Amino acid sequence: MAHIKVEENIPGIRSLVLFRPETGKSLYDLAQVLLRGPSSLPEAERELIAAYVSYRNDCMFCMKSHAAAARCLYGAEEKLVDEVLNDMQQSNVSNKMKALLHIAGKVQILGKEVRLEDIIAARSLGADDKEIHDTVLIAASFSMFNRYVDGLASFTPTDATVYEEMGKRMVNGYLPPSSEQS
Amino acid sequence: MPHINFNNDFPGIRSAMAYSPETAAPMGVLAEILLRSNDGLTPADRELIGMYVSYLNDCFYCNHSHGEIACIYLGGDRELVEQVRKDYSKAPISDKLKSLLAIAAKVQKGGKFVTVEDVAKAKENGADDKDIHDTVLIAAAFCMFNRYVDGLATITPTDMDSYPLRAKQIVDNGYGNHVFTNKQPT
């Protein structure tokens, strides 16, 4: 049960956003810009960074939902998502993506863990400043989203099909839930 | 030196926000609501929570920036800010705020560290659901802000006299993209 009185059976962050729509709107706006806005990083890769950070933070709701969104976005290459969540270094994503996921993993621990050599490595594999910025901010924002969702013990569905549906919906973008449609 | 070229020399989060105004905008709105609402928790309470989480995350820029903002709201009581930072359990603050700071410290470690007992204690001390919600989200949001600031190695001003100037700018005008579109205070 959630730590505060939210609508029952509404999963994860959606229940929290319905509890406090004012902050909810800015959280969804941030997710929309970061994960769906203009960027040279494909949306699939951005969702995968989000799922990877959520996995490292042991946040099942965010990990399963963003992994589902990433699988939809990768399409025929969907198995990359599970490869990364099982063993990032052994996965078949590009070396550039591995370098960015490595930076995201550092950010998940703490900002100061990111070292100049991590940045140099990502750059030498083709990452530009905007891609490094976006990676750091996606990882930082999921260090927030994960804590919000678990810190208030929001409802985490266990049924895998719930996440599949969620993933399909998330591909279309992030719009805060309203009390009528939820 | 910052890890990426921001094309500006603003301090701390301001440089990253100026580099990426599209993401800065919702973060500014979030900070404005979370830190400047005055229901249940005062702006001073909210800033102390943000400062404390930044201290725990070892983010010098956020720790001292929000410490100075709290200081203004507290009528210049910098000693109280320092007491909260070093050992809030002995600081002359309410039991309610102490139990909320305990929750914030749990959130800083990870969401799952917050227990039913932590929440029950805060409720006993007078916190309602919205106070608990805002505390968790402030703590979570600073886990983002701190990582954004340090993960890109933004510039941390060493001149401690510059912190109260930027703090006054926030107290006077609130959070938002004006912090990088307007001239930096001197």
XYZ file of C-alpha atoms in Angstrom:
368
model
C 0.000 0.000 0.000
C 1.201 3.490 -0.785
C 2.550 5.647 2.069
C -0.043 8.355 1.327
C -3.674 8.160 0.338
C -3.756 7.881 -3.448
C -6.347 6.299 -5.721
C -6.049 2.531 -5.439
C -5.065 0.323 -8.384
C -3.568 3.197 -10.336
C 0.032 2.195 -10.927
C 3.277 3.986 -10.139
C 3.837 7.621 -10.897
C 0.345 8.046 -12.366
C -1.239 7.732 -8.919
C 1.190 10.325 -7.511
C 0.560 12.755 -10.338
C -3.175 12.507 -9.706
C -2.493 13.273 -6.022
C -0.541 16.460 -6.895
C -1.254 17.486 -10.518
C 0.733 20.746 -10.235
C 4.071 19.007 -9.786
C 2.863 16.145 -11.983
C 2.569 18.365 -15.026
C 6.163 19.592 -14.793
C 7.404 16.016 -14.302
C 5.583 14.820 -17.419
C 6.726 17.889 -19.383
C 10.322 17.086 -18.445
C 9.926 13.428 -19.483
C 8.357 14.494 -22.779
C 11.198 16.894 -23.694
C 13.953 14.539 -22.567
C 12.596 11.314 -24.019
C 10.612 12.532 -27.033
C 12.014 15.992 -27.836
C 14.564 16.807 -30.554
C 17.820 14.895 -29.983
C 20.306 13.001 -32.109
C 19.905 10.085 -29.681
C 17.085 7.861 -30.973
C 14.054 7.609 -28.689
C 14.736 3.874 -28.271
C 18.198 4.623 -26.856
C 16.841 7.294 -24.515
C 14.225 4.889 -23.164
C 16.916 2.253 -22.758
C 19.042 4.658 -20.673
C 15.959 5.293 -18.511
C 15.278 1.560 -18.097
C 18.953 0.872 -17.307
C 19.113 3.540 -14.570
C 15.788 2.323 -13.134
C 17.131 -1.227 -13.115
C 20.216 -0.064 -11.205
C 17.956 1.794 -8.767
C 15.882 -1.376 -8.339
C 12.705 0.486 -9.307
C 10.564 -2.256 -10.848
C 7.756 0.012 -12.032
C 10.001 2.413 -13.970
C 12.304 -0.361 -15.189
C 9.511 -2.539 -16.584
C 7.530 0.314 -18.120
C 10.501 2.025 -19.802
C 11.934 -1.318 -20.921
C 8.555 -2.022 -22.553
C 8.606 1.381 -24.274
C 12.192 0.760 -25.449
C 11.243 -2.675 -26.859
C 8.413 -1.104 -28.882
C 10.744 1.606 -30.188
C 13.552 -0.846 -31.094
C 11.061 -2.972 -33.043
C 12.970 -5.829 -34.711
C 15.959 -5.165 -32.448
C 13.952 -5.370 -29.239
C 16.188 -8.060 -27.756
C 18.885 -5.399 -27.207
C 16.831 -4.129 -24.261
C 17.020 -7.386 -22.343
C 20.647 -7.873 -23.293
C 21.521 -4.511 -21.727
C 19.486 -5.208 -18.600
C 21.183 -8.617 -18.233
C 24.754 -7.559 -18.948
C 25.342 -4.171 -20.526
C 29.001 -4.737 -21.463
C 28.242 -8.034 -23.228
C 25.202 -6.672 -25.091
C 25.076 -5.952 -28.836
C 24.422 -2.197 -28.566
C 27.022 0.061 -30.227
C 30.224 0.938 -28.395
C 29.054 4.550 -28.317
C 25.850 3.479 -26.579
C 27.867 1.388 -24.124
C 29.981 4.444 -23.292
C 26.826 6.510 -22.701
C 25.237 3.775 -20.580
C 28.477 3.640 -18.600
C 28.154 7.397 -17.915
C 24.487 6.911 -16.956
C 25.555 4.166 -14.528
C 28.048 6.581 -12.939
C 25.390 9.285 -12.616
C 23.097 6.738 -10.960
C 25.715 6.330 -8.221
C 26.415 10.064 -7.885
C 27.271 13.016 -10.129
C 30.917 13.191 -9.076
C 31.482 9.592 -10.147
C 31.541 10.752 -13.778
C 35.205 11.245 -14.677
C 36.840 13.126 -17.499
C 38.033 9.809 -18.971
C 34.424 8.559 -19.181
C 33.557 11.656 -21.216
C 36.653 11.333 -23.414
C 35.793 7.679 -24.083
C 32.224 8.550 -25.118
C 33.470 11.353 -27.360
C 36.062 9.159 -29.063
C 33.212 6.767 -29.956
C 31.217 9.562 -31.594
C 29.092 11.058 -28.784
C 28.702 14.838 -28.978
C 28.124 17.345 -26.161
C 24.338 17.341 -26.538
C 24.217 13.540 -26.362
C 26.384 13.548 -23.238
C 24.181 16.264 -21.708
C 21.014 14.332 -22.494
C 22.456 11.099 -21.114
C 23.444 12.763 -17.831
C 20.071 14.475 -17.458
C 18.068 11.339 -18.319
C 20.082 9.397 -15.726
C 19.691 12.207 -13.173
C 15.955 12.543 -13.780
C 15.404 8.811 -13.335
C 17.324 9.053 -10.075
C 14.430 11.353 -9.173
C 11.512 9.460 -10.769
C 12.640 6.151 -9.216
C 12.862 7.681 -5.726
C 9.491 9.376 -6.118
C 7.767 6.150 -7.172
C 9.387 3.930 -4.510
C 9.754 6.541 -1.762
C 5.957 6.805 -1.604
C 5.516 3.042 -2.166
C 3.196 3.540 -5.124
C 1.401 0.516 -6.597
C 3.678 -1.682 -8.738
C 1.702 -4.114 -10.928
C 3.218 -7.597 -11.278
C 1.338 -8.652 -14.434
C 3.713 -8.428 -17.444
C 0.906 -7.637 -19.894
C 0.145 -4.426 -17.986
C 3.632 -3.168 -18.852
C 3.356 -4.201 -22.495
C 0.252 -2.042 -22.823
C 1.941 0.775 -20.941
C 4.975 0.600 -23.233
C 2.778 0.918 -26.336
C 1.056 3.965 -24.863
C 4.361 5.578 -23.804
C 5.671 5.429 -27.377
C 3.125 8.135 -28.214
C 4.547 10.485 -25.593
C 4.094 11.614 -22.018
C 0.833 13.288 -21.120
C -0.107 13.570 -17.456
C -3.082 11.402 -16.484
C -6.304 13.228 -15.721
C -8.760 11.955 -13.134
C -11.378 11.114 -15.804
C -9.228 8.864 -18.021
C -7.162 7.107 -15.380
C 36.382 22.555 -16.150
C 32.893 21.398 -17.205
C 32.672 18.060 -19.044
C 30.927 19.686 -22.037
C 31.118 23.118 -23.657
C 28.100 25.026 -22.328
C 28.896 28.153 -24.400
C 28.473 30.256 -21.242
C 30.305 30.762 -17.959
C 27.351 30.719 -15.550
C 27.815 28.931 -12.242
C 26.347 25.531 -11.315
C 23.011 24.445 -12.680
C 22.554 27.798 -14.419
C 25.142 26.867 -17.065
C 23.437 23.553 -17.834
C 20.005 25.198 -17.903
C 21.206 27.923 -20.290
C 22.687 25.203 -22.514
C 19.344 23.364 -22.609
C 16.472 25.817 -22.001
C 13.843 23.299 -23.198
C 14.599 20.968 -20.288
C 15.292 23.897 -17.939
C 11.736 25.191 -18.262
C 9.901 22.245 -16.608
C 12.673 21.946 -13.994
C 12.171 25.616 -13.103
C 8.413 25.115 -12.765
C 8.979 22.045 -10.590
C 11.387 23.945 -8.304
C 9.016 26.911 -8.057
C 6.068 24.755 -6.905
C 8.070 22.466 -4.636
C 10.223 25.080 -2.950
C 8.031 28.176 -2.834
C 4.595 26.806 -1.938
C 3.572 27.987 1.498
C 1.065 25.404 2.635
C 1.886 22.796 5.247
C 5.591 23.364 4.805
C 7.056 26.866 4.642
C 9.519 27.894 1.933
C 12.212 27.795 4.673
C 11.313 24.153 5.539
C 11.385 23.233 1.861
C 14.760 24.859 1.222
C 16.237 23.180 4.314
C 15.139 19.785 2.949
C 16.704 20.604 -0.451
C 19.887 21.840 1.207
C 20.153 18.778 3.443
C 19.775 16.299 0.565
C 22.373 18.267 -1.438
C 24.719 18.090 1.559
C 24.231 14.306 1.742
C 24.871 14.055 -2.016
C 28.071 16.091 -1.526
C 26.919 18.688 -4.055
C 28.666 21.851 -2.864
C 26.903 24.225 -5.273
C 23.346 23.122 -4.410
C 24.122 22.679 -0.716
C 25.386 26.243 -0.309
C 22.974 27.847 -2.776
C 19.913 26.427 -1.009
C 21.462 26.949 2.422
C 21.716 30.670 1.620
C 18.134 30.818 0.312
C 16.913 29.124 3.521
C 19.020 31.602 5.503
C 17.179 34.559 3.956
C 13.785 33.000 4.730
C 15.010 32.417 8.309
C 15.828 36.096 8.775
C 19.569 35.593 8.368
C 19.926 32.732 10.860
C 22.888 31.037 9.183
C 23.716 29.207 12.404
C 20.409 27.325 12.269
C 21.100 26.315 8.670
C 24.503 25.001 9.729
C 22.969 23.083 12.658
C 20.477 21.375 10.350
C 23.286 20.472 7.972
C 25.529 19.000 10.674
C 22.984 17.342 13.008
C 19.366 18.266 12.473
C 18.269 16.074 15.406
C 19.793 18.642 17.789
C 18.704 21.741 15.864
C 15.951 23.985 17.270
C 13.412 22.982 14.625
C 10.006 21.293 15.025
C 9.693 17.526 15.560
C 7.613 17.498 12.396
C 10.457 18.921 10.317
C 12.925 16.541 11.983
C 10.858 13.522 11.012
C 10.491 14.860 7.452
C 14.264 15.383 7.210
C 14.640 11.739 8.302
C 12.399 10.693 5.396
C 14.360 12.932 2.995
C 17.606 11.267 4.099
C 16.084 7.847 3.360
C 14.969 9.003 -0.095
C 18.522 10.228 -0.754
C 19.751 6.638 -0.262
C 16.962 5.120 -2.365
C 13.171 5.182 -2.479
C 12.760 1.771 -0.877
C 14.581 2.873 2.295
C 11.496 4.850 3.390
C 9.554 2.655 5.824
C 5.983 2.622 7.078
C 7.441 3.536 10.505
C 9.193 6.626 9.120
C 5.918 7.813 7.628
C 3.916 6.963 10.782
C 6.388 8.967 12.892
C 6.042 12.003 10.640
C 2.247 11.744 10.837
C 2.420 11.528 14.660
C 4.419 14.742 14.568
C 1.732 16.501 12.558
C 2.714 15.910 8.936
C -0.139 15.269 6.517
C -0.067 13.341 3.243
C 0.787 16.430 1.223
C 3.734 17.304 3.506
C 5.031 13.754 3.097
C 4.463 13.846 -0.655
C 6.308 17.141 -1.030
C 9.180 16.011 1.205
C 9.721 12.850 -0.858
C 9.521 14.759 -4.134
C 11.833 17.566 -2.956
C 14.385 14.969 -1.837
C 13.982 13.036 -5.106
C 14.239 16.230 -7.191
C 17.505 17.191 -5.480
C 18.844 13.725 -6.298
C 18.309 14.872 -9.897
C 19.550 18.476 -9.580
C 22.696 17.391 -7.690
C 23.548 14.736 -10.289
C 22.919 17.164 -13.145
C 25.225 19.769 -11.571
C 28.066 17.398 -10.646
C 27.611 14.849 -13.441
C 28.492 17.544 -15.985
C 31.129 19.107 -13.694
C 29.563 22.565 -13.822
C 31.542 25.457 -12.347
C 31.287 25.712 -8.551
C 32.015 29.297 -7.440
C 34.650 29.408 -4.710
C 33.734 32.984 -3.760
C 31.314 32.351 -0.888
C 30.137 35.977 -1.046
C 28.500 35.228 -4.399
C 26.040 32.707 -2.907
C 23.893 35.182 -0.938
C 23.567 37.371 -4.051
C 22.146 34.555 -6.155
C 20.007 33.461 -3.190
C 18.437 36.914 -2.947
C 17.674 36.791 -6.671
C 15.705 33.548 -6.128
C 13.900 34.847 -3.029
C 12.921 38.028 -4.931
C 12.011 36.514 -8.301
C 11.504 32.791 -7.793
C 12.825 29.922 -9.886
C 12.703 29.863 -13.661
C 14.674 30.584 -16.790
C 15.287 34.197 -15.668
C 18.268 32.829 -13.686
C 20.202 32.545 -16.936
C 18.452 35.036 -19.218
C 18.966 37.932 -16.775
C 22.326 39.351 -15.753
C 24.052 37.467 -12.956
C 23.901 39.411 -9.660
C 27.090 41.123 -8.510
